[in-house]
Structure formats: C-alpha cells, structure tokens
Amino acid sequence: MSDGKLFTKSKSVELKAELDQAFKKLKSQNRIKIILKKVIANIVLHNNELVNLMPDIISLMKIDDLAIRKMCFQYLIAYCPLAPKLALDAIPFLNRFKDDISPIMRSLALKTMTSIPIKEFMELSFSTVKFKLEDADPYVRKIAAFSVSKLYQYDAERTEKEGFIDSLNELLYDKNQIVVSNALAALSYITEQSKTLSLTIDKAHSLTLISYLSNTNEWCQVYLLNSLMSYVPSTTNEALDLIEATIPSLQHENSSVVLNAIKVIIYYSNYVKNPELILPSLPKRLGASLVSLLSKPAEIQFLVLRNVILLLLGRKELLNVDVEMFFCRYDDPIYVKDTKLEIIYLLANESNSHIVLRELEEYAIEIDVSMSRKAIRAFGNLAVKLPKSSNECVDCICDLISNGIPYIIQESVIVIKNILRRYPRKFNFAIDVLVKHYKYIDEPDSKTAMIWILGQYCEGIPDVYSIFEEFISTFKEDPIEVQSATLTAVTKYYLKMPQQGEALVLKVLKWATEEIDNPDIRDRGFFYWRLLSSEEANGQNGEFQENTKRIILSNNPSISSENDNIDPNILEELELNIGTLASIYLKPVQHVFRLANRKFLPQSPALQPRPKQSPISSESSPAPDEEDDPAPPPLRPYLNGNQSDNFLHVRRNNSQRSSKLSLPRQASFDSGFSNEEFPAKKGSFAQRLSRKASMITSRKNSTKY
C-alpha cells in the first residue's frame, strides 16, 4: 500500500477489526505494521477518536520488533494525555525497555516516558534520567540530555533539586562531540526559560567547541554556534580570534549553519572597533555566503532576504553585496519579489541608480499588477532618497504615465504627490502629465493624492475648475480620507483663486455640514466655515484672508528617507536573533515570542559603542535652497478683478510682503466684496455662508461669525 493511501481518516472499530484479522493470518507482523502506519497517519490528521485503541496498541509492544514498538511509542506520546488512566498500562513496558540491552530501545523508552506529561510517567522519568545521563552509550546520553530539558519544562524546581543541571554541565566535557552539542542545546533551552540561570563559557572551551564543528552534523553545528554566543570576550583580540575561527562555517551548504555563523560573527563584531578594516575580506565573505543561499527554495530565500534587510539597516559596513544579485527572477514568488525590492531600495545609491532604475522600469511594465505598483512605489522612494537621481526617477514615472495604463496612473499619482512634497516647485511638469490622465483616477488613495495636488498647485493647472467639479461630483459617496482631502483642497483653491473657487467651496461645505453623517468630516467642514467667515480672517490692513492663509496654506511636514530607520536598541536585539521569526518580522522578540527573554549585549571592556545609524540615503540631502525650499507654491493676487501676470512668493518665516504688489483690500466678510474688486458678485461670501448654515445654527442671515 502506498503511503498516500494511508492518509484517510479511519475509525477505531475498523482498525481494531483489522488487528484481530491480522493475528489470524500468517506473517502477522507485516500486516500489523501496515495498520500501525494508518494509525500514525491518523495522528497527523488529528483523529482523536483513535484513543479508543489504547489497550490494543499497548498490547502490541509485546511483539519483539523495533519498528512496531517505535510506532507504538509514537501512539503513546500522541494519545496518552487524552486517556491518562488507560495509559498507565504502558508503564510496565517502559520500565522494562529502559534497561534493555539495545541502546536504541533504551533511548526510545526514555524519549517516550519524558514526552508524556502525566504524573506517573514523570516519576518514572525522574528516576530513569539520573542513570541514563551516565550511560555507556553516547546515543543514550544524548537523548538523556534532551530529556532533562523536557523535565525542566514539566517541573523546573525538581529538575534543579535532582542535580540534573549539574549533570548537563558535566556532559559539556564528554568525549563525544554529539553529546556535547546536545547538552549545550538543552542548557540553552533551560537558560532561556529560566530567570535565574545563565550559560557562560570561557575562551578555551569556546575554541574547543569551534574545533568540534568539522566533526558534527548540521544540527549539532547549529547548537555549537549558538552556544558560542554565551562567551563574552574581554579583549578585541579574543573577539577577532573567534570571528576568524567561525568564518569557515560560512561556506557550509546548510542554510541554518550559515545564518547562525553570521549571527556569531555579528555578535563578536560588537567587541571589535571597525572589524571591516581589520578583516577587509569579512564583508565580502558575509555577502557571498548570503548570496549563495539564494539558490535554495523560496521559503529559505525569504528568510535570508529578510536577514539581509536587517544587516543593511544595522550593519551595512559588514555586508558587501552587489545590487544586481537581488534583481527579481520571473519565477520568484511575490513575497520574495517584494523583499528583493526592499533590498534594491536599501542598496541603491548615486553610483548604481541608473542600473536600478532601468530594472525597476522593467518591473513597472510587467503583467503582474501588484509587482508593477510596487515598482512605481520604489521609483518614488528612490526619488526621495537620492536627490541627484530624482530627475531621472520623475522622467521614468512620466514615461510610464504617458502609456495611459490605469493602474500605473493610479499609483503614480501617489508617488508624485510625495515627490512634490519633497521637492516643491521642482517637478511641476509632472503635474501637467498627470492632469492629462486624471479621468483614470478613481481609487481612494490616488484620488486623495490628486485632490491634494489640485489644491496645492491650482494656480498653474489649466481648467482646474472643471477638474475639481468632476472630482467633487462623488463627494457624498467618497471614503472619509477623500472627503477630508476634498474639503482642504477646495478651501485652498478658494484662498488662492477666490473668484473661481467660491462656488465650489460653498457647495462642498454645504454637503459636509448638512448631508455627511461622519462627525470628523462635519467638524472639519464647520472648522473651515468658521475660519473663512471670521472677522479676524483678513490681515491688519484688510488683506484678503491673510490670517486664514497662514493656517490653511502652511508648509507640509518634510519627507525624508531617514524615517525608514529602526530603533538602534531593537536592531541590536534583532542581530542577536538572526535566523529566527523575529528577524523576519523586524520586531522586538517579545512581540513575536511573548514569553521569550530579551537578549542584549553583555558588558565587557572590549564592547564598542554602536556606530550612529546613518540615513538610508547614500548621500546627505543638499541644503535647502530656493528650488528645494518647502514653502507653499506662489500665490497669484487679484488686482481690479484680473489675474496678475506676476507671482508673489510668500514664505512662512517672512512676514514682510512685497512693496510692488499688494493683495486686494477687504474689510470683513460680512461687508461683502467691493464692486471695484469683483463687480459680478451679488452679496457677500459671509452672507452666503450664513444662509447655508441657517438650518444648523438657527440664526438669521445677518449673524456674524
């Protein structure tokens, strides 16, 4: 029978009948093995109904066959906790097998009894482990070492009282390397669970452990490498010796061994000043070992790539890799492609930006929409990160927009918004490209970004009124973030272009305050309403909405790539957990493993202060000049009802206005606009606001705000 046919849920009655039939046949052991394989398959399938077979399975241990007994032991480990009273019948068998002539049988019996969390089995385990730690066979001693960690999990106080911890310490000097490595693994587990115990080793012992690496298997090498982090070097030379001794493990084929070797090297690098200068080949060897793991299955690649990100964020000087090694392949899973994009962003600098942008351009025109969007997002991030390459990034984005593909346009709007915030007035030509394709914009995030652009740069956008009208036509059905952006944008439009924007702002404020149920939008609408119609809205000399402009048209927060860095304390902790789930999530260990103890670098005279974390950008951003100054876009004043051909640059930190141009004088909103300034208007704007608010405020039209 093939193994695939075994994995079907069976009933205990059916299997019991098959066992009875098997005993009536010749060569019953072969039939019993097949039935037990079905039982093991049902354990995998979580079929708890088979607990009823407990007496029949226990009786099978009478058969002198190692394979049958091994499967019976697996059954006991799985189902004994579900039927404690029935499981007690297995104790006589385990008591007999623990003193068997065969070391394998002794080990199986010990492993089974220590894996069943029932009082009677634990009592038998405590009395057995004491002797098996000194067994003549190294395999039994290895299993006994692991059994101590299981007993510690069940009863920590008794395990210490019985002296099992001291026995594990003695096993560290065993002649067999496998026994030593497993004793270290058990001690490491115990010290991680305990709040009072800690594992410490000296330099001589650490060098001895390193010498064992070449004579043990992969699992044992992982245990040995992890235990090396229990040694705290007192001098830089000691740390360098251990780094050099660990470097050969970087060439191992097993990914776990390589990642743990990297973890040990990074750990000891904290006790060396500028290790990359003392050992010039170290960054290349670390990089080469990580790149070699990218030929492994996708799951291993993902783990490796996440750890590459961790090292680039915290220890970039110790990692020398070529960005081209992380370019995406056509058959990479999406989660691997996403992680590679993050690494490409972190490795990008002014020298390799051209290669990176060409590669990202290929991703942006892929059939995979998700990948295309992420590539466009990377263009925007690189434009913010690399000022000297920002022109090339924006040119690439504009070329992509010109293709007229809807999802590319949607993502590009969000990206260009961030670029405009980073470099005000530098890339206004990109707005013209966007405006040509604004009808493709219908997603909430992209609509929010486009509406922000319209409000911020309305003076330079032709036919902005009709574009605004089209966007606000769905105001009542839009999501909250779009409604909020629309409120702010139309208010800015009115402040910058009062004659054209008045009708729009009246319409939107009416909807926000009378027809929208969301309290945040309604409150924002009232806020703008009161602000625009306040008697103090104008300047001291009657300048149009001068005080309101200072509030609404204030500078946006600066955007920079420095915000992408992680807290150095978290990075330090994550570097001590390279290769674990915490390194994948890039979060503190206790956020991933709630009961885990926090790891930190032990103090030592050789411990070096952590280098200051430099911004992700390869070069510092240029000092703000007139081109990069994050001031709001220029305001276009109105003189005698006509648009002036000149611009008045208003800076937040400069209260002096130009002596050549002056804004139109206006007393208060309630007095209405003068006929000289706006001859076509009937009634004041404040009166219109008051009329619209009458149903809410229950005041007369003449009420002043």
XYZ file of C-alpha atoms in Angstrom:
705
model
C 0.000 0.000 0.000
C 1.373 3.412 -0.962
C 1.860 5.984 1.789
C -0.633 8.348 0.144
C -3.499 5.871 0.627
C -2.778 5.674 4.346
C -3.812 9.289 4.943
C -7.556 8.756 5.220
C -9.432 9.100 8.485
C -10.256 5.711 9.958
C -12.492 4.610 12.812
C -11.072 2.828 15.819
C -13.574 -0.027 15.368
C -12.378 -0.657 11.824
C -8.696 -0.673 12.810
C -9.381 -2.949 15.764
C -11.121 -5.402 13.438
C -8.135 -5.302 11.089
C -5.798 -6.057 14.009
C -7.890 -9.066 15.003
C -7.795 -10.322 11.430
C -4.029 -9.775 11.220
C -3.357 -12.074 14.174
C -5.241 -14.856 12.418
C -3.016 -14.671 9.344
C 0.489 -15.898 8.707
C 3.212 -13.242 8.822
C 1.021 -11.092 11.007
C 3.812 -8.621 11.766
C 3.790 -7.179 8.248
C 0.024 -6.651 8.412
C 0.318 -5.084 11.864
C 2.929 -2.633 10.555
C 0.549 -1.500 7.800
C -2.244 -0.996 10.338
C 0.089 0.974 12.617
C 1.091 3.160 9.680
C -2.595 4.005 9.267
C -2.690 4.894 12.957
C 0.316 7.199 12.596
C -1.298 8.827 9.539
C -4.436 9.476 11.590
C -2.294 11.093 14.281
C -1.131 13.531 11.608
C -4.773 14.065 10.650
C -5.651 14.813 14.323
C -8.115 11.951 14.548
C -8.596 11.807 18.336
C -11.189 9.054 18.023
C -8.337 6.517 17.850
C -7.705 6.991 21.563
C -10.071 4.027 21.999
C -7.348 1.782 20.559
C -5.099 2.384 23.582
C -5.325 -1.150 25.133
C -4.775 -2.823 21.750
C -1.742 -0.676 20.896
C -0.156 -1.238 24.325
C -0.535 -4.984 23.911
C 1.351 -4.808 20.604
C 4.512 -3.801 22.476
C 4.882 -7.470 23.429
C 5.969 -8.178 19.862
C 9.752 -8.197 19.601
C 10.006 -5.890 16.605
C 11.713 -2.498 16.742
C 9.572 -0.885 14.007
C 6.320 -1.957 15.706
C 7.457 -0.734 19.113
C 8.623 2.564 17.636
C 5.174 3.227 16.158
C 3.536 2.187 19.418
C 5.688 4.740 21.251
C 4.538 7.429 18.817
C 0.937 6.491 19.526
C 1.535 6.743 23.282
C 3.081 10.208 23.009
C 0.102 11.441 20.972
C -2.825 9.895 22.870
C -1.728 9.209 26.461
C -2.630 12.774 27.614
C -6.178 12.162 26.295
C -6.656 8.923 28.273
C -4.420 9.029 31.392
C -5.988 6.029 33.116
C -5.691 3.743 30.093
C -2.117 4.939 29.532
C -0.950 3.594 32.907
C -0.879 0.083 31.426
C 2.146 1.151 29.343
C 4.360 1.899 32.371
C 5.448 -1.748 32.931
C 6.621 -1.958 29.313
C 8.576 1.304 29.552
C 10.053 0.198 32.875
C 11.306 -2.941 31.187
C 12.560 -1.291 27.994
C 14.588 1.380 29.840
C 17.063 -1.332 30.890
C 17.050 -3.171 27.553
C 20.299 -4.408 26.068
C 19.740 -2.355 22.892
C 20.743 1.323 23.293
C 18.117 2.284 20.717
C 15.367 0.664 22.772
C 16.645 2.331 25.947
C 16.638 5.682 24.157
C 13.142 5.207 22.726
C 11.764 4.279 26.137
C 13.407 7.325 27.734
C 12.200 9.661 24.990
C 8.644 8.306 25.289
C 8.279 8.485 29.071
C 9.651 12.060 29.235
C 7.243 13.197 26.491
C 4.062 12.175 28.353
C 3.018 14.880 30.859
C 1.324 12.511 33.317
C 2.436 12.295 36.931
C 3.197 8.553 36.933
C 5.254 8.827 33.743
C 7.150 11.830 35.126
C 8.015 9.932 38.306
C 9.436 7.133 36.197
C 11.312 9.683 34.076
C 12.994 11.425 37.024
C 14.262 8.120 38.372
C 15.470 6.971 34.942
C 17.189 10.102 33.593
C 19.574 10.233 36.564
C 21.209 6.998 35.445
C 20.914 7.463 31.707
C 22.985 10.673 31.831
C 25.900 8.367 32.697
C 25.005 5.577 30.254
C 27.865 3.901 28.451
C 26.333 4.536 25.029
C 26.684 8.134 23.672
C 23.301 7.961 21.888
C 21.545 7.270 25.172
C 23.433 10.126 26.856
C 22.369 12.428 24.007
C 18.683 11.500 24.478
C 19.067 11.878 28.257
C 20.403 15.413 27.776
C 17.308 16.382 25.801
C 15.124 14.631 28.372
C 16.427 16.974 31.067
C 15.060 19.970 29.148
C 11.664 18.238 28.909
C 11.651 17.546 32.628
C 12.588 21.173 33.291
C 9.568 22.235 31.304
C 7.365 19.961 33.424
C 8.895 20.683 36.876
C 11.759 23.186 36.907
C 12.247 23.188 40.676
C 12.582 19.424 40.969
C 14.882 19.257 37.961
C 17.317 21.628 39.662
C 16.922 19.865 43.007
C 17.764 16.475 41.469
C 21.057 17.934 40.184
C 20.274 17.405 36.504
C 21.625 20.857 35.591
C 24.990 19.957 37.112
C 24.934 16.683 35.213
C 24.409 18.578 31.968
C 27.388 20.769 32.817
C 29.496 17.637 33.212
C 28.346 16.431 29.799
C 29.961 19.530 28.285
C 33.288 17.753 28.838
C 32.131 14.498 27.255
C 34.431 12.867 24.725
C 31.659 12.617 22.144
C 31.003 15.848 20.229
C 27.349 14.975 19.550
C 26.700 14.554 23.271
C 28.372 17.908 23.978
C 26.324 19.715 21.343
C 23.046 18.253 22.609
C 23.944 19.081 26.197
C 24.559 22.662 25.066
C 21.196 22.710 23.282
C 19.439 21.511 26.457
C 21.261 24.057 28.622
C 20.467 26.847 26.168
C 16.771 25.976 26.299
C 16.801 25.834 30.110
C 18.581 29.171 30.486
C 16.157 30.812 28.061
C 13.216 29.601 30.154
C 14.806 30.406 33.499
C 15.068 33.858 35.050
C 17.946 32.902 37.350
C 20.183 30.591 35.298
C 22.589 31.705 32.592
C 25.044 29.854 30.384
C 28.625 31.124 30.363
C 31.740 29.564 28.861
C 35.391 30.579 28.799
C 37.659 31.185 25.819
C 39.375 27.783 25.951
C 36.052 25.988 25.971
C 34.727 28.176 23.137
C 37.725 27.324 20.962
C 37.189 23.658 21.780
C 33.570 23.932 20.679
C 34.658 25.546 17.405
C 37.021 22.625 16.792
C 34.017 20.270 17.065
C 32.238 21.984 14.154
C 34.022 19.990 11.468
C 33.175 16.619 13.077
C 29.453 17.004 13.710
C 26.270 17.109 11.650
C 24.247 20.214 10.782
C 22.011 20.129 13.858
C 24.949 19.811 16.201
C 26.779 22.626 14.435
C 23.778 24.901 14.988
C 23.785 24.064 18.702
C 27.526 24.671 18.949
C 27.369 28.004 17.123
C 24.510 29.212 19.301
C 26.419 28.305 22.447
C 29.388 30.411 21.309
C 27.275 33.500 21.979
C 27.447 32.642 25.679
C 31.092 33.695 25.738
C 31.834 37.375 26.361
C 35.257 38.409 25.009
C 37.245 40.640 27.317
C 39.593 41.963 24.632
C 39.380 42.828 20.965
C 41.924 40.150 20.072
C 39.780 37.444 21.648
C 36.797 38.558 19.603
C 38.899 38.615 16.419
C 40.186 35.090 17.085
C 36.652 33.775 17.421
C 35.479 35.623 14.301
C 38.294 34.108 12.260
C 37.571 30.669 13.693
C 33.873 30.952 12.753
C 34.401 32.213 9.182
C 34.869 28.682 7.663
C 31.277 27.840 8.676
C 30.062 30.464 6.186
C 30.857 28.014 3.391
C 28.550 25.308 4.735
C 25.784 24.042 2.484
C 23.133 24.132 5.197
C 21.363 27.489 5.430
C 20.799 27.242 9.192
C 24.504 26.743 9.828
C 25.387 29.737 7.631
C 22.844 32.049 9.285
C 23.962 31.047 12.773
C 27.595 31.572 11.799
C 26.690 35.070 10.586
C 24.885 35.685 13.873
C 28.005 34.703 15.836
C 30.251 36.915 13.686
C 27.927 39.906 14.042
C 27.810 39.302 17.797
C 31.604 39.289 18.190
C 31.912 42.284 15.851
C 30.363 44.372 18.625
C 33.564 43.835 20.593
C 35.877 44.948 17.771
C 36.383 48.507 16.610
C 35.963 48.727 12.828
C 36.154 44.961 12.127
C 35.718 45.629 8.412
C 39.088 47.437 8.425
C 40.928 44.824 10.473
C 39.472 41.975 8.402
C 38.991 43.531 4.927
C 37.662 40.310 3.418
C 34.930 39.900 6.053
C 32.186 41.984 4.344
C 32.707 40.170 1.029
C 32.608 36.760 2.676
C 29.443 37.570 4.578
C 27.843 38.886 1.393
C 28.932 35.895 -0.675
C 27.587 33.427 1.897
C 24.181 35.121 1.903
C 24.006 35.349 -1.893
C 24.860 31.639 -2.177
C 21.722 30.830 -0.161
C 19.514 32.477 -2.799
C 19.688 29.237 -4.793
C 17.710 27.486 -2.043
C 13.903 27.038 -2.067
C 11.743 30.141 -1.941
C 10.993 29.855 1.782
C 14.700 29.800 2.639
C 15.301 32.684 0.231
C 12.689 34.740 2.036
C 14.331 34.121 5.418
C 17.752 35.017 4.010
C 16.470 38.162 2.310
C 14.773 39.401 5.474
C 18.041 38.966 7.333
C 19.861 40.838 4.571
C 17.486 43.750 5.210
C 18.279 43.535 8.926
C 22.023 43.702 8.253
C 21.644 46.570 5.770
C 19.710 48.559 8.357
C 22.057 47.918 11.262
C 25.427 46.689 9.983
C 25.761 47.881 6.423
C 29.533 48.247 6.775
C 29.857 44.493 7.386
C 27.976 43.486 4.257
C 29.353 43.895 0.757
C 26.866 42.756 -1.883
C 26.090 43.773 -5.438
C 22.589 45.107 -6.034
C 22.295 43.076 -9.244
C 22.359 39.873 -7.175
C 18.929 40.817 -5.819
C 17.169 41.562 -9.089
C 13.906 39.636 -9.358
C 13.573 36.481 -11.397
C 10.481 35.665 -13.406
C 9.667 32.594 -11.281
C 10.142 34.211 -7.861
C 7.067 34.129 -5.600
C 5.515 37.503 -4.895
C 6.762 37.586 -1.289
C 10.331 37.063 -2.490
C 9.940 39.792 -5.113
C 8.607 42.204 -2.502
C 11.575 41.564 -0.232
C 14.043 41.926 -3.096
C 12.506 45.297 -3.949
C 13.147 46.441 -0.373
C 16.781 45.340 -0.644
C 17.187 47.078 -4.019
C 15.908 50.270 -2.409
C 18.352 49.941 0.510
C 21.321 49.225 -1.772
C 20.547 51.955 -4.304
C 22.925 54.919 -4.366
C 24.013 57.587 -6.788
C 26.566 55.311 -8.453
C 24.207 52.441 -9.274
C 20.958 54.404 -9.610
C 20.919 54.160 -13.424
C 21.056 50.329 -13.337
C 18.459 50.175 -10.596
C 16.033 52.490 -12.404
C 16.296 50.524 -15.627
C 15.491 47.336 -13.710
C 12.552 48.951 -11.912
C 11.232 50.165 -15.258
C 11.081 46.544 -16.401
C 9.112 45.586 -13.293
C 6.709 48.507 -13.783
C 5.510 47.228 -17.165
C 5.082 43.613 -16.012
C 1.769 41.832 -16.397
C 1.653 41.342 -12.635
C -0.273 44.420 -11.464
C 0.871 44.094 -7.849
C 4.529 43.981 -8.868
C 4.057 46.915 -11.236
C 2.572 49.040 -8.457
C 5.396 48.179 -6.078
C 7.979 49.109 -8.710
C 6.366 52.517 -9.228
C 6.333 52.997 -5.471
C 10.055 52.208 -5.473
C 10.617 54.964 -8.049
C 9.050 57.448 -5.665
C 11.025 56.213 -2.674
C 14.288 56.458 -4.602
C 13.445 59.972 -5.758
C 13.082 60.996 -2.109
C 16.191 59.085 -1.062
C 18.554 60.157 -3.879
C 18.249 63.882 -4.675
C 20.710 63.711 -7.579
C 18.733 60.926 -9.233
C 15.321 62.461 -8.620
C 15.142 63.938 -12.150
C 15.692 60.543 -13.741
C 13.117 58.947 -11.412
C 10.464 61.512 -12.293
C 11.219 61.179 -16.017
C 10.677 57.419 -15.768
C 7.384 57.907 -13.924
C 6.173 60.406 -16.531
C 7.044 57.998 -19.337
C 5.035 55.284 -17.614
C 2.047 57.615 -17.128
C 2.071 58.538 -20.808
C 1.233 54.907 -21.664
C -2.260 55.528 -20.279
C -2.467 52.305 -18.236
C -4.988 52.938 -15.412
C -3.266 51.137 -12.520
C 0.077 52.771 -13.391
C -1.556 56.194 -13.341
C -3.273 55.438 -10.024
C 0.000 54.514 -8.308
C 1.979 57.285 -9.991
C -0.312 59.967 -8.558
C 0.530 58.875 -5.010
C 4.234 58.755 -5.818
C 4.323 62.176 -7.468
C 2.496 63.715 -4.532
C 5.313 62.604 -2.214
C 7.949 63.819 -4.649
C 6.283 67.227 -4.854
C 6.295 67.445 -1.079
C 9.999 66.572 -1.015
C 10.937 68.967 -3.846
C 8.377 71.791 -4.013
C 8.116 73.575 -7.385
C 10.886 71.439 -8.888
C 8.780 68.943 -10.835
C 5.697 70.919 -11.790
C 5.920 69.460 -15.302
C 4.855 66.108 -13.826
C 1.549 67.700 -12.805
C 0.797 68.553 -16.433
C 1.335 64.901 -17.378
C -0.992 63.753 -14.591
C -3.745 66.236 -15.464
C -3.980 64.779 -18.970
C -4.975 61.415 -17.470
C -6.990 62.490 -14.428
C -10.119 60.679 -15.650
C -8.434 57.331 -14.943
C -8.125 58.175 -11.247
C -10.846 56.518 -9.178
C -9.152 54.673 -6.282
C -9.386 56.341 -2.833
C -5.629 56.745 -2.262
C -4.943 58.062 -5.742
C -7.964 60.392 -5.610
C -6.747 61.759 -2.280
C -3.306 62.417 -3.751
C -4.662 64.035 -6.923
C -7.042 66.265 -4.995
C -4.147 67.381 -2.786
C -2.132 68.265 -5.900
C -5.057 70.221 -7.329
C -5.426 72.247 -4.147
C -1.703 72.827 -3.692
C -0.887 73.764 -7.310
C -4.219 75.051 -8.601
C -2.719 78.311 -9.969
C -0.636 76.532 -12.568
C -3.189 73.906 -13.679
C -5.300 74.851 -16.709
C -9.046 74.287 -16.413
C -8.650 73.342 -12.761
C -12.266 74.344 -12.048
C -13.767 71.667 -14.304
C -11.372 69.047 -12.888
C -12.424 69.973 -9.361
C -16.076 69.775 -10.355
C -15.635 66.271 -11.671
C -13.893 65.091 -8.501
C -16.419 66.620 -6.094
C -19.367 65.184 -8.026
C -18.955 61.984 -5.984
C -18.193 63.756 -2.697
C -21.128 62.230 -0.812
C -20.139 58.667 -1.743
C -16.366 59.084 -1.344
C -14.458 57.483 1.542
C -13.607 59.638 4.556
C -9.990 60.274 3.521
C -11.106 61.534 0.100
C -13.767 63.781 1.628
C -11.239 65.232 4.058
C -8.747 65.931 1.251
C -11.504 67.498 -0.859
C -12.513 69.871 1.936
C -8.958 71.094 2.352
C -8.274 71.312 -1.377
C -11.335 73.406 -2.273
C -10.587 75.714 0.660
C -7.056 76.220 -0.660
C -8.473 76.774 -4.135
C -10.762 79.498 -2.816
C -7.973 81.176 -0.837
C -5.712 81.265 -3.885
C -8.360 81.955 -6.547
C -11.376 83.462 -4.744
C -13.466 84.324 -7.766
C -13.325 80.854 -9.306
C -13.316 78.872 -6.065
C -16.222 80.461 -4.210
C -18.962 78.358 -5.778
C -17.046 75.141 -5.196
C -16.232 75.810 -1.550
C -19.864 76.776 -0.841
C -21.121 73.572 -2.397
C -18.636 71.302 -0.595
C -19.065 72.998 2.790
C -22.847 72.653 2.488
C -22.542 68.929 1.767
C -20.023 68.408 4.568
C -22.089 70.156 7.238
C -25.602 69.170 6.214
C -25.538 65.871 4.347
C -22.496 63.948 5.619
C -23.031 61.806 8.718
C -19.374 61.336 9.663
C -18.592 63.617 12.642
C -14.962 64.166 11.623
C -15.908 65.465 8.179
C -18.740 67.542 9.607
C -16.445 69.096 12.238
C -13.810 69.853 9.629
C -16.450 71.495 7.464
C -17.582 73.713 10.346
C -13.961 74.498 11.163
C -13.280 75.777 7.656
C -16.640 77.542 7.593
C -15.946 79.500 10.760
C -12.384 80.153 9.668
C -13.350 81.635 6.312
C -16.187 83.756 7.691
C -14.421 85.044 10.798
C -13.998 88.802 11.237
C -10.327 88.232 12.026
C -9.736 86.274 8.801
C -8.289 89.283 6.991
C -4.949 90.860 7.764
C -4.381 94.008 9.812
C -4.572 96.145 6.699
C -7.531 94.266 5.253
C -5.521 91.802 3.151
C -7.815 89.098 1.792
C -7.956 86.113 4.193
C -4.375 86.759 5.328
C -4.756 85.013 8.694
C -6.666 82.124 7.177
C -3.907 81.613 4.613
C -1.337 81.331 7.369
C -3.290 78.388 8.745
C -4.551 76.598 5.644
C -1.588 77.271 3.336
C 1.064 76.387 5.903
C 4.024 74.198 4.978
C 3.592 70.437 4.900
C 5.871 68.258 7.049
C 9.122 67.432 5.332
C 9.514 63.995 3.753
C 12.835 62.190 4.041
C 14.164 58.639 3.957
C 15.605 58.963 7.476
C 12.238 57.905 8.904
C 12.790 54.398 7.496
C 15.434 53.555 10.096
C 14.692 51.247 13.032
C 15.371 51.992 16.675
C 19.050 51.043 17.358
C 18.058 49.137 20.516
C 15.653 46.986 18.515
C 18.306 46.425 15.841
C 20.785 45.307 18.484
C 18.291 42.777 19.832
C 17.372 41.533 16.358
C 21.028 40.997 15.449
C 21.240 38.570 18.362
C 18.283 36.673 16.853
C 19.375 36.388 13.218
C 17.643 33.465 11.536
C 14.574 33.473 13.808
C 10.999 34.634 13.233
C 11.812 37.910 14.969
C 14.334 38.722 12.232
C 11.623 38.155 9.616
C 9.120 40.499 11.239
C 11.824 43.042 12.209
C 10.062 43.492 15.537
C 11.251 43.073 19.130
C 11.500 39.434 20.130
C 8.875 39.745 22.857
C 6.367 40.986 20.272
C 6.822 37.729 18.358
C 7.516 35.321 21.238
C 5.576 36.642 24.196
C 7.356 34.538 26.822
C 10.868 34.881 25.418
C 13.539 36.594 27.460
C 15.022 39.692 25.954
C 18.582 39.370 24.672
C 21.154 42.119 24.989
C 24.886 42.569 24.528
C 26.770 41.668 27.730
C 29.037 44.366 29.103
C 32.768 43.967 28.565
C 35.840 46.233 28.413
C 36.009 45.386 24.701
C 32.381 46.327 23.949
C 32.357 49.098 21.353
C 29.748 51.860 21.214
C 27.269 51.203 18.462
C 28.001 53.306 15.374
C 25.499 56.049 14.781
C 22.877 54.985 12.325
C 23.315 56.924 9.122
C 20.347 57.836 6.983
C 19.395 55.275 4.389
C 20.298 57.728 1.675
C 23.791 57.153 0.408
C 24.496 60.844 0.352
C 23.242 63.594 2.546
C 20.479 65.710 1.141
C 21.504 69.063 -0.228
C 20.952 72.146 1.838
C 17.612 73.710 1.050
C 17.854 76.447 -1.487
C 15.236 78.389 -3.349
C 14.493 75.410 -5.543
C 14.123 72.881 -2.722
C 12.651 75.150 -0.073
C 9.446 73.544 1.236
C 7.458 76.758 1.045
C 3.923 76.704 -0.321
C 3.515 77.410 -4.006
C 3.319 81.077 -5.036
C 0.038 82.884 -4.623
C -1.466 84.757 -7.543
C -3.076 88.009 -6.324
C -6.050 89.679 -7.944
C -5.849 93.350 -8.885
C -9.009 95.028 -10.137
C -10.642 91.660 -10.705
C -7.944 90.451 -13.114
C -5.201 87.918 -12.581
C -1.813 89.460 -12.280
C 0.920 88.134 -14.523
C 3.402 88.281 -11.666
C 3.768 85.937 -8.715
C 4.124 86.886 -5.070
C 6.354 84.400 -3.199
C 5.148 84.104 0.365
C 7.493 82.337 2.842
C 6.357 81.185 6.231
C 9.284 82.713 8.077
C 8.984 86.113 6.406
C 6.175 88.440 7.460
C 7.230 91.228 5.076
C 5.236 91.487 1.867
C 6.450 92.761 -1.427
C 6.216 96.503 -1.821
C 5.494 96.197 -5.535
C 2.361 94.048 -5.270
C -0.424 94.226 -2.728
C -3.329 91.952 -2.078
C -6.826 93.419 -2.532
C -8.162 95.267 0.469
C -11.257 93.904 2.127
C -12.846 94.841 5.402
C -14.775 91.877 6.669
C -16.710 89.073 5.087
C -19.990 90.474 6.309
C -19.482 93.726 4.470
C -19.230 91.904 1.134
C -16.721 92.258 -1.661
C -16.434 95.696 -3.162
C -17.835 96.215 -6.641
C -14.475 97.506 -7.809
C -12.787 94.258 -6.962
C -15.488 91.789 -8.012
C -18.251 93.572 -9.938
C -20.141 90.431 -10.884
C -20.771 89.259 -7.304
C -24.102 89.682 -5.544
C -23.976 89.764 -1.762
C -21.021 88.891 0.436
C -19.481 85.473 0.806
C -20.081 85.551 4.547
C -23.778 86.171 3.995
C -23.942 83.152 1.744
C -22.202 81.050 4.358
C -24.683 82.325 6.948
C -27.645 81.404 4.781
C -26.285 77.915 4.237
C -25.795 77.486 7.979
C -29.221 78.746 8.987
C -30.774 75.315 9.336
C -27.994 74.257 11.710
C -27.314 77.412 13.659
C -30.912 78.702 13.743
C -29.632 82.199 13.352
C -30.579 84.962 10.979
C -28.758 85.657 7.767
C -27.144 88.698 9.306
C -25.434 86.744 12.075
C -21.687 87.331 12.016
C -19.167 84.632 12.752
